[in-house]
Coordinates of C-alpha atoms and ligand atoms in Angstrom, one line a residue:
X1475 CA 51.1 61.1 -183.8
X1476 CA 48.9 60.3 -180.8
X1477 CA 50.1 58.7 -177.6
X1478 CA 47.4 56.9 -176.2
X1479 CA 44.3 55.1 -178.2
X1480 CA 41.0 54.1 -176.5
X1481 CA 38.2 52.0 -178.3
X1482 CA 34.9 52.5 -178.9
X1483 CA 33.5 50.6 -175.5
X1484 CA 36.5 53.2 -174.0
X1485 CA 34.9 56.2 -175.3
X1486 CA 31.1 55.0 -174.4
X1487 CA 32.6 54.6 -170.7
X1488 CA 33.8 58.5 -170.9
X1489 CA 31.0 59.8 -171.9
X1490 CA 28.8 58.0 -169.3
X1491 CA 30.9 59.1 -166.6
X1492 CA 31.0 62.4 -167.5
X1493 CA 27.6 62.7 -168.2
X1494 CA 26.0 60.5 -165.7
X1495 CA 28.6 59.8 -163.2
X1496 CA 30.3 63.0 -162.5
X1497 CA 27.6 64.9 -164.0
X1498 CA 29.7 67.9 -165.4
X1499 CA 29.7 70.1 -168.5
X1500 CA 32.6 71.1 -170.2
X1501 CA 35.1 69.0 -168.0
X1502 CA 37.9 67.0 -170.9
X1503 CA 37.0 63.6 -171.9
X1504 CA 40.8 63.1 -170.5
X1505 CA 40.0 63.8 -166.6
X1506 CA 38.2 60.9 -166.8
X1507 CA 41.5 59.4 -168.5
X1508 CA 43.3 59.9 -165.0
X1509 CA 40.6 58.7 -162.7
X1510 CA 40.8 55.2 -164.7
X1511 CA 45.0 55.4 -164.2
X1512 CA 44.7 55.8 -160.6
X1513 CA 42.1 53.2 -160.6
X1514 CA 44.2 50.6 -162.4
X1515 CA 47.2 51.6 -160.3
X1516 CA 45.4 50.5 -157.2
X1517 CA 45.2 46.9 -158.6
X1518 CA 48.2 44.9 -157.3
X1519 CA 48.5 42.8 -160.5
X1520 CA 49.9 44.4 -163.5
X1521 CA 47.4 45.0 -166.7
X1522 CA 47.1 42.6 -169.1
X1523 CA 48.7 43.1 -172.6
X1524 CA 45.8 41.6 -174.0
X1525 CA 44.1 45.6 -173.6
X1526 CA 46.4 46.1 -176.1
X1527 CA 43.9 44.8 -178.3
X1528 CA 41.6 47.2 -179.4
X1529 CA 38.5 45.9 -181.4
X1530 CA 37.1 49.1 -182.2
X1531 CA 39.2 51.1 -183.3
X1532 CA 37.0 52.7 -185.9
X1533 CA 34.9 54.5 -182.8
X1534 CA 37.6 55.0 -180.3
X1535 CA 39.9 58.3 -180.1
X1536 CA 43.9 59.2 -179.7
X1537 CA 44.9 61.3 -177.0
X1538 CA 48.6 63.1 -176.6
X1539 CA 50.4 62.8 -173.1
X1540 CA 50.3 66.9 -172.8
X1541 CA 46.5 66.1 -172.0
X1542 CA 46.8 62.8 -169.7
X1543 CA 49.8 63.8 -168.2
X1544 CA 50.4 67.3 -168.4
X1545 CA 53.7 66.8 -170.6
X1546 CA 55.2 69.9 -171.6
X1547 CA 52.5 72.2 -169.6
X1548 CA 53.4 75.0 -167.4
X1549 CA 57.3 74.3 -168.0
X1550 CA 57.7 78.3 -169.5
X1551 CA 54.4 80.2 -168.2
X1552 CA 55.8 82.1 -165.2
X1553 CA 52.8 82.5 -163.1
X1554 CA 50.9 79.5 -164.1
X1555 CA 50.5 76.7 -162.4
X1556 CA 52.7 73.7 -163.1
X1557 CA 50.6 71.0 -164.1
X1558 CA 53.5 68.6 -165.6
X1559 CA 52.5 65.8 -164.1
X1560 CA 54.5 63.2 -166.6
X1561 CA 57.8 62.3 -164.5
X1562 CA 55.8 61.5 -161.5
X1563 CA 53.7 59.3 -163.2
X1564 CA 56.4 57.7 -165.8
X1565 CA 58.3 57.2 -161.7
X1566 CA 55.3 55.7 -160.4
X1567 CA 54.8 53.4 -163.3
X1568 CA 58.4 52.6 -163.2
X1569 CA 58.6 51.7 -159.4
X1570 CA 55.0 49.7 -160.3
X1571 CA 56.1 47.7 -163.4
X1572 CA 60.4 47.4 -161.9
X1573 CA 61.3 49.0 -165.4
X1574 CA 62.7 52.5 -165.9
X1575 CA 60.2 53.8 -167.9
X1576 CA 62.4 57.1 -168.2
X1577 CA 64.6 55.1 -170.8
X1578 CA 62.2 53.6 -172.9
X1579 CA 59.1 56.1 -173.7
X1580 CA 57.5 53.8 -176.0
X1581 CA 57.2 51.2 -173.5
X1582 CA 55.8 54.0 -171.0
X1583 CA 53.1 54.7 -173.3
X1584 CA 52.4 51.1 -174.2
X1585 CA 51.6 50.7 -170.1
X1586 CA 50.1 54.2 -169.5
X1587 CA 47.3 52.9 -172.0
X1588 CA 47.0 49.7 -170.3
X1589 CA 46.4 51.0 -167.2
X1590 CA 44.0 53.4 -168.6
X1591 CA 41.8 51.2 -170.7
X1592 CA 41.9 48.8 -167.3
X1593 CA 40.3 51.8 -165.1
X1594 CA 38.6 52.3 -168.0
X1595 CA 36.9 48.6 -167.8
X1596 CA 36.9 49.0 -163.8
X1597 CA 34.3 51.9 -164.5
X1598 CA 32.1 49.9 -167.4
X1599 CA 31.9 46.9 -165.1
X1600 CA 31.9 47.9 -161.3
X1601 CA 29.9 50.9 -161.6
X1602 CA 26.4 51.0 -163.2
X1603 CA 24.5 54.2 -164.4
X1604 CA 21.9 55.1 -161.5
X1605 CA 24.6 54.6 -158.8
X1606 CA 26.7 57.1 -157.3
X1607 CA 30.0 57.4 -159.1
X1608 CA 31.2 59.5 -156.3
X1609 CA 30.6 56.8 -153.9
X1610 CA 31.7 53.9 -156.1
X1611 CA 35.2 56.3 -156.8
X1612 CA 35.8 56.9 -152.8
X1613 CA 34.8 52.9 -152.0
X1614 CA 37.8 51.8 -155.2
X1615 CA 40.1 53.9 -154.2
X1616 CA 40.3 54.6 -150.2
X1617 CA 38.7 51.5 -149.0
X1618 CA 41.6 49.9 -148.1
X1619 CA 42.3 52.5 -145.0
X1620 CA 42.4 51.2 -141.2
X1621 CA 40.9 52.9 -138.8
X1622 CA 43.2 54.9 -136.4
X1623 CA 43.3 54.2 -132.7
X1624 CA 41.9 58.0 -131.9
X1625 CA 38.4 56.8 -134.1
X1626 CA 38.5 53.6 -131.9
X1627 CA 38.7 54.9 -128.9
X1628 CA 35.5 57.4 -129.3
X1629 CA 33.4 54.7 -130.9
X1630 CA 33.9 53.0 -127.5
X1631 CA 33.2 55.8 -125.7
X1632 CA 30.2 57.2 -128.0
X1633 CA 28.9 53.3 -127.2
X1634 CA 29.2 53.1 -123.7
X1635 CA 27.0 56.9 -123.4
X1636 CA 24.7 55.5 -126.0
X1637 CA 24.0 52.6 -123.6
X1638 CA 24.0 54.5 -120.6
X1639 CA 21.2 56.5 -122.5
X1640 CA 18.6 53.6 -123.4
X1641 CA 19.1 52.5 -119.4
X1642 CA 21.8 49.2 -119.9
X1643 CA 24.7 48.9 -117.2
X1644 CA 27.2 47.0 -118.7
X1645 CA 31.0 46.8 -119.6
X1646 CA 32.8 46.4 -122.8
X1647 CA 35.4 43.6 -122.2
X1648 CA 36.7 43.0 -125.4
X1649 CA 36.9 45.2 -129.1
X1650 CA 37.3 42.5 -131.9
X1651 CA 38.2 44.6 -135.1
X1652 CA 36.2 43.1 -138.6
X1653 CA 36.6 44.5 -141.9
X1654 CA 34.2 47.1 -141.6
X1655 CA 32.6 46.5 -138.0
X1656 CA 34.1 46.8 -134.8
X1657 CA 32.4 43.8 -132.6
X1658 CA 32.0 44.9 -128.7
X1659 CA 32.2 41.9 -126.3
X1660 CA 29.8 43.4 -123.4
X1661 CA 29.2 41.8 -120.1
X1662 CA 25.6 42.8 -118.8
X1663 CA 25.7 41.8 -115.3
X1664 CA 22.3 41.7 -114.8
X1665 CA 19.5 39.6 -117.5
X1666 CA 17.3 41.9 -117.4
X1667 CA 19.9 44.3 -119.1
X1668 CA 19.4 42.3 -122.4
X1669 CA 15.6 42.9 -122.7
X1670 CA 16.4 46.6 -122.6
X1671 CA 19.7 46.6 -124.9
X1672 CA 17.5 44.7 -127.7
X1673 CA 14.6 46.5 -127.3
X1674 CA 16.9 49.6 -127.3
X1675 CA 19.1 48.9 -130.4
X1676 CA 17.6 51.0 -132.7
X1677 CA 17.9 53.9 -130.4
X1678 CA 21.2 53.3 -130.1
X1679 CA 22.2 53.1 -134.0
X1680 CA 20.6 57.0 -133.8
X1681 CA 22.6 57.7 -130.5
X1682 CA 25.7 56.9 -133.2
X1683 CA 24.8 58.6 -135.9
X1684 CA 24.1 55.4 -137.7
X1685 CA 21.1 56.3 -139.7
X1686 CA 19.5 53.3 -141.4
X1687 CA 22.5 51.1 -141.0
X1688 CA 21.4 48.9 -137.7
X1689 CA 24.1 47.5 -135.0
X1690 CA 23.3 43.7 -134.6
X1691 CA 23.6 41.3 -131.3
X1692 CA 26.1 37.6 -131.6
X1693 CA 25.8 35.4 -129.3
X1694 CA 28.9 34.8 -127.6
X1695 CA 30.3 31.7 -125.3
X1696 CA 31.0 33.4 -122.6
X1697 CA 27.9 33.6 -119.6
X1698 CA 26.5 37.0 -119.5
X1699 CA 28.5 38.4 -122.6
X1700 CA 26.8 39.5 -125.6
X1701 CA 28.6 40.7 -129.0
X1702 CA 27.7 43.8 -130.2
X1703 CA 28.4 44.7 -133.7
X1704 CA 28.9 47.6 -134.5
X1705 CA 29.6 49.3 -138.3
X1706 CA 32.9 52.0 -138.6
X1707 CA 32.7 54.6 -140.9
X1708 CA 33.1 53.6 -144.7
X1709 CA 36.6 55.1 -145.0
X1710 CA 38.0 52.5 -142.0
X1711 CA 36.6 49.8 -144.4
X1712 CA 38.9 46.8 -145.7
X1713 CA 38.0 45.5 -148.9
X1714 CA 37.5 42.0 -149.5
X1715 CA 39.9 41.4 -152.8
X1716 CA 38.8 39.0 -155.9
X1717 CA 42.6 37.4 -155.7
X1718 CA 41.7 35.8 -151.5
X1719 CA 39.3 33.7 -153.8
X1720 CA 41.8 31.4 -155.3
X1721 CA 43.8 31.6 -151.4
X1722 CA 40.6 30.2 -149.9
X1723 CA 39.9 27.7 -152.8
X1724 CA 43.6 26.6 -152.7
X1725 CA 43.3 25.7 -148.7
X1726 CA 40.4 23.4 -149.1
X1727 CA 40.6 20.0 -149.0
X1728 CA 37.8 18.2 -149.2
X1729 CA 36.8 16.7 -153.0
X1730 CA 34.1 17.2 -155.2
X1731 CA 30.9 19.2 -154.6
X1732 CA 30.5 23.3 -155.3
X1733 CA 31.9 25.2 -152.7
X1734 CA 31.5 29.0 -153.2
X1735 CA 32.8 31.5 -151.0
X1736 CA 30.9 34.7 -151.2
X1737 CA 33.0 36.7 -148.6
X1738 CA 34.5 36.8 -145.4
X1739 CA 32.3 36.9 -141.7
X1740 CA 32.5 40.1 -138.9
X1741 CA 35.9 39.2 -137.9
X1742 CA 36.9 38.6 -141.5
X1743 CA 37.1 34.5 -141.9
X1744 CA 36.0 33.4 -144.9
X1745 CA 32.4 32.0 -145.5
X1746 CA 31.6 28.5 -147.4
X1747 CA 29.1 27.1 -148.3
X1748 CA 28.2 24.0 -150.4
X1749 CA 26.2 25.2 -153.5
X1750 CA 25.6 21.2 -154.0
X1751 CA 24.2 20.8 -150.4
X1752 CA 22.2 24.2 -150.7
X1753 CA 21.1 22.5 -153.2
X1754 CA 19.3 25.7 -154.6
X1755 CA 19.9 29.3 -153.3
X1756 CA 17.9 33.1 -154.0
X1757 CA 20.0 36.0 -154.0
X1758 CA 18.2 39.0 -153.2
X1759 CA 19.0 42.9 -152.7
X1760 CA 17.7 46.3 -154.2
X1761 CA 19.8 47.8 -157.0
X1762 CA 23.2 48.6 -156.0
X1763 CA 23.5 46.2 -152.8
X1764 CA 25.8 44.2 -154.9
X1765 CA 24.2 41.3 -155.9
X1766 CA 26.2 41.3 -159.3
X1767 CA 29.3 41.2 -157.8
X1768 CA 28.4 38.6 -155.2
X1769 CA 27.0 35.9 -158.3
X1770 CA 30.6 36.7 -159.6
X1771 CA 32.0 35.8 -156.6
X1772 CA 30.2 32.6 -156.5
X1773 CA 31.0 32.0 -160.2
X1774 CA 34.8 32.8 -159.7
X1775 CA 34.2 29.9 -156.7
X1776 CA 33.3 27.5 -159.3
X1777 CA 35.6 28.2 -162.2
X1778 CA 38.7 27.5 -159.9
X1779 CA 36.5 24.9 -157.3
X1780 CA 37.3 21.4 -156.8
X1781 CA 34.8 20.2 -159.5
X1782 CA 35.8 22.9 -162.3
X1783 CA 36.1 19.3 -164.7
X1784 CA 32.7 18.4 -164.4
X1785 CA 31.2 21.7 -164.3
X1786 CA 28.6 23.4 -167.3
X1787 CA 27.1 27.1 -166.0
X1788 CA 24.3 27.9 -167.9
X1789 CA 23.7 31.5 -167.7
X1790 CA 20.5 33.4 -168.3
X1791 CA 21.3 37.1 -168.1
X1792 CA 17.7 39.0 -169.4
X1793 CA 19.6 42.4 -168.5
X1794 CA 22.4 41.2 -171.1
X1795 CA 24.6 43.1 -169.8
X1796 CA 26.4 41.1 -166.5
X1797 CA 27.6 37.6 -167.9
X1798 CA 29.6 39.5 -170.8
X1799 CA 32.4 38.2 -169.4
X1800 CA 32.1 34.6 -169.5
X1801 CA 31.2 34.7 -173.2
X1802 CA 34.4 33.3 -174.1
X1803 CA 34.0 30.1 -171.7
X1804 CA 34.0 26.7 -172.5
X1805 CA 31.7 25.6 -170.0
X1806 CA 28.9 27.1 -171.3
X1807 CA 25.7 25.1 -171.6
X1808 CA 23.9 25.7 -174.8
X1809 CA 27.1 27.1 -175.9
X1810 CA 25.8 30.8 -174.9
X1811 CA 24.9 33.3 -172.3
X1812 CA 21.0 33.3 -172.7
X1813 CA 18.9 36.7 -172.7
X1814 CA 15.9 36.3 -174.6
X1815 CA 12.7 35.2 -173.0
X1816 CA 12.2 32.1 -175.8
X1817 CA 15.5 30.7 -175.9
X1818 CA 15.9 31.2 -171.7
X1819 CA 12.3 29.2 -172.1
X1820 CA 13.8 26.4 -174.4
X1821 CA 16.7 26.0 -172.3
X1822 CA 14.9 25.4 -168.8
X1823 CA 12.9 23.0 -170.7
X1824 CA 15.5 21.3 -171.6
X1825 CA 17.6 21.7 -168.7
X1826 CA 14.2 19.7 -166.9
X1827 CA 14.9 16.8 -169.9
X1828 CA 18.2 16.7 -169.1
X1829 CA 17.2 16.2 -165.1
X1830 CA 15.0 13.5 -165.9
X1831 CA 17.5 11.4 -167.9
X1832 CA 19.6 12.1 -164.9
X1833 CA 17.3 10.3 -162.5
X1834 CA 16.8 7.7 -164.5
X1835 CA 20.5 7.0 -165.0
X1836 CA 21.3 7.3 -161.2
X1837 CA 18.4 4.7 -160.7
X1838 CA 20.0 2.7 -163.3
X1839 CA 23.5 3.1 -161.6
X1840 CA 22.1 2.5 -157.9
X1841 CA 23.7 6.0 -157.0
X1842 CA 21.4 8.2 -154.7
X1843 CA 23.0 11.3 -156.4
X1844 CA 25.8 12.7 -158.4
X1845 CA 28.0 12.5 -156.0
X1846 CA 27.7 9.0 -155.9
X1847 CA 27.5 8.4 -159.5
X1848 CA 31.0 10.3 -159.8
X1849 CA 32.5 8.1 -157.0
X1850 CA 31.3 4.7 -159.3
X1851 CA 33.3 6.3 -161.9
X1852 CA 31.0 7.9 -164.4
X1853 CA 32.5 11.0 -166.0
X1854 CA 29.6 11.9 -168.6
X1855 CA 27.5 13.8 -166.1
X1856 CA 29.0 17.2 -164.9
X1857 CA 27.3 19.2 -162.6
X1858 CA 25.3 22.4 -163.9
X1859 CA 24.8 25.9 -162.2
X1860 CA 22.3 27.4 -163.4
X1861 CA 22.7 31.0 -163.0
X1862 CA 19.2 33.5 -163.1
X1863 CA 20.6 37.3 -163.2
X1864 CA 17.1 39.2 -162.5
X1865 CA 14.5 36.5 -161.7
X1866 CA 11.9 39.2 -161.8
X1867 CA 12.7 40.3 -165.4
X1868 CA 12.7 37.0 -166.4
X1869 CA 9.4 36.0 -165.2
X1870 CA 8.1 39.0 -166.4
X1871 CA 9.2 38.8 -170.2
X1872 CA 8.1 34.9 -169.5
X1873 CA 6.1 33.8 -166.4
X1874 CA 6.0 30.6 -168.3
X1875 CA 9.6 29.8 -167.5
X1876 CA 8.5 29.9 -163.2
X1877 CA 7.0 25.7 -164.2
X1878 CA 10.5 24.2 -165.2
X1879 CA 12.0 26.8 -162.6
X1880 CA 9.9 25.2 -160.0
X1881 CA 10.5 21.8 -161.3
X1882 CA 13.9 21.8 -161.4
X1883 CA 14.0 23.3 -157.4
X1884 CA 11.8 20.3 -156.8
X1885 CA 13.4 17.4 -157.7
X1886 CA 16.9 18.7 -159.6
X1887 CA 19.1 18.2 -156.5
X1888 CA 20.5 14.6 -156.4
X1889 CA 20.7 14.9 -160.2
X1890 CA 23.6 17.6 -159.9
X1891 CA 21.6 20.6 -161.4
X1892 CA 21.6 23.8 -159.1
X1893 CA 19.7 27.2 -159.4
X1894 CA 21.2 30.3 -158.3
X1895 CA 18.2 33.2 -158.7
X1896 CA 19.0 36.9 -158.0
X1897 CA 16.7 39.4 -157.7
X1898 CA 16.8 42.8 -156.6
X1899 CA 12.7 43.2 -156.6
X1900 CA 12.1 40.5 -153.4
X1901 CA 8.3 40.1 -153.4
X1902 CA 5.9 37.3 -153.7
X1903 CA 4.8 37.7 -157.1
X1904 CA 8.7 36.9 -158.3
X1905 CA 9.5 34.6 -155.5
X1906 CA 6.4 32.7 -155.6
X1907 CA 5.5 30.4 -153.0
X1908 CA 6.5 27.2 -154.8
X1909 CA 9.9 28.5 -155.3
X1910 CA 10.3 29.5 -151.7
X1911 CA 9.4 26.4 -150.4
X1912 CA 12.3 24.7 -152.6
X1913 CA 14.7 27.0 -152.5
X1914 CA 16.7 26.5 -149.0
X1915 CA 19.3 28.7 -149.2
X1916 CA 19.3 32.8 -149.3
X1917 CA 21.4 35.4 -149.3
X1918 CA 19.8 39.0 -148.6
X1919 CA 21.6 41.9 -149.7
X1920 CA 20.7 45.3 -148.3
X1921 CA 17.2 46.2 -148.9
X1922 CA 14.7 48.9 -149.0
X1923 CA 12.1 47.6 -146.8
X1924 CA 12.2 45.0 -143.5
X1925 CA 8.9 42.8 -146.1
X1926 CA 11.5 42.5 -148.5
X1927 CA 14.4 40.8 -145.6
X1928 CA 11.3 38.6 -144.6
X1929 CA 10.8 37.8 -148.0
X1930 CA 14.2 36.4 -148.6
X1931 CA 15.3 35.3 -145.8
X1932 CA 12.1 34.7 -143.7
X1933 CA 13.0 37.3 -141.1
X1934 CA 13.9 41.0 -141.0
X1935 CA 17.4 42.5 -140.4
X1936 CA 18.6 42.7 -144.1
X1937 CA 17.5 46.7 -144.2
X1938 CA 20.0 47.3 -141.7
X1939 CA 22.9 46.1 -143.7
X1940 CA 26.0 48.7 -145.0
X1941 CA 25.4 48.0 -148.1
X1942 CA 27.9 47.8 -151.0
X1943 CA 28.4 43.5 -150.5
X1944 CA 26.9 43.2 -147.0
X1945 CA 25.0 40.3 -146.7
X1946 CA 22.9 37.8 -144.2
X1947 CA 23.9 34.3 -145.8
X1948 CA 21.3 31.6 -144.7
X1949 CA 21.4 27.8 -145.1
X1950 CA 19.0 25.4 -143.8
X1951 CA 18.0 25.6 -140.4
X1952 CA 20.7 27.9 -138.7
X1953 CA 20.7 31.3 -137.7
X1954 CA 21.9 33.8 -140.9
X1955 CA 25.8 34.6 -140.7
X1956 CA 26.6 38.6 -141.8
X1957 CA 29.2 38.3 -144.5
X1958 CA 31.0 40.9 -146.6
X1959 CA 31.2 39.9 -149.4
X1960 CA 34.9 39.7 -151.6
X1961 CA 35.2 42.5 -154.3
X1962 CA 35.2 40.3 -157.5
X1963 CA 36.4 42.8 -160.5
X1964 CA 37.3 42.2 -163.9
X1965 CA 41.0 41.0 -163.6
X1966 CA 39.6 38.3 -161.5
X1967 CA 36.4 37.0 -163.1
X1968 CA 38.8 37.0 -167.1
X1969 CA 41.6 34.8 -164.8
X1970 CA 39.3 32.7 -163.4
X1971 CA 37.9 32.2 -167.4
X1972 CA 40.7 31.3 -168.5
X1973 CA 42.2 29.2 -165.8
X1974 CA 38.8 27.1 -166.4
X1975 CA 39.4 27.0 -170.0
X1976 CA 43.1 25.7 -169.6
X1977 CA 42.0 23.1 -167.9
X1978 CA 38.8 22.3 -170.2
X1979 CA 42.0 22.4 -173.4
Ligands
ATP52 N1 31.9 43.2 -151.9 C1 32.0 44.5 -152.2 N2 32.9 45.2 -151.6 C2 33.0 46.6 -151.9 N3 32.2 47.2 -152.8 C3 31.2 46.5 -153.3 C4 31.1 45.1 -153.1 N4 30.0 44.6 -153.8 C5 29.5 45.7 -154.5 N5 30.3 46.8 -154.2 C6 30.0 48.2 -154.7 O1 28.7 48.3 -155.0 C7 28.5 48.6 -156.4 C8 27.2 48.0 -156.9 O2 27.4 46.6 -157.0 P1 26.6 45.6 -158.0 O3 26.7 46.1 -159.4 O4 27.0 44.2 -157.7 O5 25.1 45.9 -157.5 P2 23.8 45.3 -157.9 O6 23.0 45.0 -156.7 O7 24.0 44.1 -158.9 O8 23.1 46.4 -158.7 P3 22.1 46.3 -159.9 O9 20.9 45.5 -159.4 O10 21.7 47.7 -160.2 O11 22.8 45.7 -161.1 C9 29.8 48.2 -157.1 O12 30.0 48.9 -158.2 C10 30.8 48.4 -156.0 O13 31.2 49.7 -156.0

């Protein structure tokens, strides 16, 4: 009899990552078995025992522990290599789960499996054909690694020649340690030192090795002190985890309205903004920046928000393949995720119906917007996020749907309706200038080209970012804030479903 059973979405993830990710022949479909344990292992929470569950069965496979552990293997050969790997691993999931696993070998199993099919999901949903698995592996496993003091110290010093190269005097007074930039204070005691430090700045990313990613200038307080900004190697990085989410919702206390946090700023305090104030917001950022994982950390936001009872997301996904998870939530207006181009169509059409009513009501109720109407007491009219995966696939299976798009961005905010657009294609044919002109609020992702920043966020910078969640978040008016944005995965976006849905019961 087998040990451990994977299902049909299991096996599909093997084989992807073994031909696409890791890009090797003849390598067992089990080594990828072991990447997903020590994937799981790295998430603090233990796996659900609803991955016991295994739909299809009919195209998974079994697998025995000699191959995933190494049980049995190497205990008689005399010059082989030992490659028994099962007691350290039945003594790491004992120490991980408080249980001694060595006394109860079904119950090992039953966890081993869990663990595995969660990497296993980690893989399906974090990492995306196209993209580097190598680099997606290194970022889920060793992110969480702080930077030693020896790496510190020659940053400062490889900053201080760098300047001395493009011709600035000045003198590092302080070294404020982000997430995954190190922010110089630097006093320039003369004005005309600033001139030649911007002017300079891209000369000094090369002077550090930094390639495309750019340093960037903050204002400070202090006269004559400028922050520099500065980005550490990837492997000094801290992530941003899914679970600071329901932290940073659970210490706010104003009422009402859509607060979404999509990460944390340089010196890692978290970022807020008011989805209902935006009223409307563009995501943009080429493929891989990590758009999708930033709209699920502004739909995590909402599912555990302040206004998760009054709250329909209607999600149009034409890609099909990122709103999966929220299939199962009550919330959902129309009942479904949307993904073809008629029925997206039908549902912006009515979604502009629906806005319509809505003014009329509020007229009817003297309320100047939702808001307002919730604070007289009406409960019939929740508010509704509209969610746009891939804009530019939308628009081009339908560039009929851009009318009630731009509609809606018109005159949709007091009625409560909001549109949240990503796009990893930035230009003017997908964010048209009617659109622009009604949709406030951006957040660029990295991208290829400096057009593409200016076409998001009306200035350049975003193709200097790190990448992987590094964003320039801009509302309104103000200057854009750099935020890296929280690692949203699986675990977090099924609890937040289901927290919703307990509360929808
Ligand atoms: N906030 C983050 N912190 C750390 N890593 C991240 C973060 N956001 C994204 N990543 C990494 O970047 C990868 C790509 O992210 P994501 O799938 O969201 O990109 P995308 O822009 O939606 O790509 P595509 O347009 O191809 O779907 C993720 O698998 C993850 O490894």
């Amino acid at each position: 009899m087998a040990d451990i059973y994977t299902g049909g979405d299991d096996e599909e993830t093997i084989r992807l990552v073994l031909e696409k990710g890791l890009a090797v022949r003849n390598v067992p479909k089990w080594s990828v078995l072991r990447l997903a344990l020590a994937r799981s292992l790295h998430i603090a929470t233990p796996p659900s025992d609803s991955l016991d569950r295994i739909e299809d069965r009919k195209n998974g496979s079994e697998y025995h522990l000699e191959q995933v552990t190494g049980r049995g293997l190497g205990s008689g050969a005399d010059h082989e290599p030992r490659q028994d790997y099962d007691a350290a691993i039945r003594a790491l999931l004992s120490v991980y789960h408080d249980t001694d696993l060595f006394a109860d070998t079904n119950a090992y199993k039953r966890l081993l499996q869990r663990h595995i099919r969660r990497g296993l999901r980690e893989f399906r949903t974090g990492w995306r054909v196209g993209h580097d698995f190598h680099d997606f592996l290194y970022q889920e496993l060793f992110s969480q690694h702080q930077g030693s003091l020896a790496q510190e110290f020659s940053l400062t010093e490889e900053l201080e020649r760098g300047l001395t190269e493009i011709g600035v005097r000045g003198e590092i007074q302080k070294t404020l340690h982000g997430p995954r930039l190190t922010r110089f204070q630097l006093h320039l005691p003369d004005v005309n030192d600033l001139d030649r430090l911007k002017r300079g700045l891209e000369k000094l990313s090369f002077s550090l090795g930094l390639q495309e990613q750019g340093i960037f200038t903050a204002p400070t307080r202090e006269s004559k002190v400028i922050g520099l900004d500065v980005p550490r190697p990837r492997d000094t990085w801290e992530s941003i985890p899914g679970s600071r989410l329901a932290e940073w919702i659970a210490s706010y206390d104003a009422k009402g309205g859509l607060p979404v946090w999509p990460g944390v700023d340089v010196l890692g305090e978290p970022v807020m903004l008011d989805l209902a104030r935006a009223p409307h917001l563009l995501v943009g950022g080429t493929t891989g920046s990590g758009k999708s994982v930033c709209l699920h950390a502004l739909l995590v936001s909402l599912l555990r928000g302040p206004s998760r009872d009054r709250l329909l997301l209607c999600l149009i996904d034409p890609k099909r393949v990122e709103f999966e998870a929220y299939k199962g939530l009550r919330g959902l207006y129309g009942g479904e995720v949307f993904s073809d181009s008629e029925s997206t169509l039908c549902t912006l059409q009515a979604l502009v119906d629906e806005m319509d009513e809505r003014i009329t009501r509020l007229a009817e109720l003297g309320a100047r917007d939702l808001a307002e109407a919730h604070a007289k007491g009406v409960e019939d009219l929740p508010y509704i996020a509209v969610f746009v995966e891939e804009l530019a696939d939308l628009l081009m299976q339908s560039r009929a749907s851009e009318e009630p798009l731009v509609r809606l961005a018109q005159k949709a905010r007091a009625t409560g309706i909001h549109l949240v657009l990503a796009t990893q294609r930035p230009d003017a044919a997908t964010f048209s200038g009617l659109l622009r002109s009604n949709i406030p609020a951006r957040i660029a992702l990295t991208v290829q080209k400096a057009s593409e920043s200016k076409i998001i966020l009306d200035r350049t910078g975003a193709e200097r970012l790190t990448g992987m969640g590094d964003m320039l978040v801009a509302t309104g008016q103000a200057e854009p804030v750099r935020v890296h944005g929280v690692r949203v995965m699986a675990d977090d976006i099924a609890a937040a479903v289901t927290v919703f849905n307990e509360g929808a019961q």
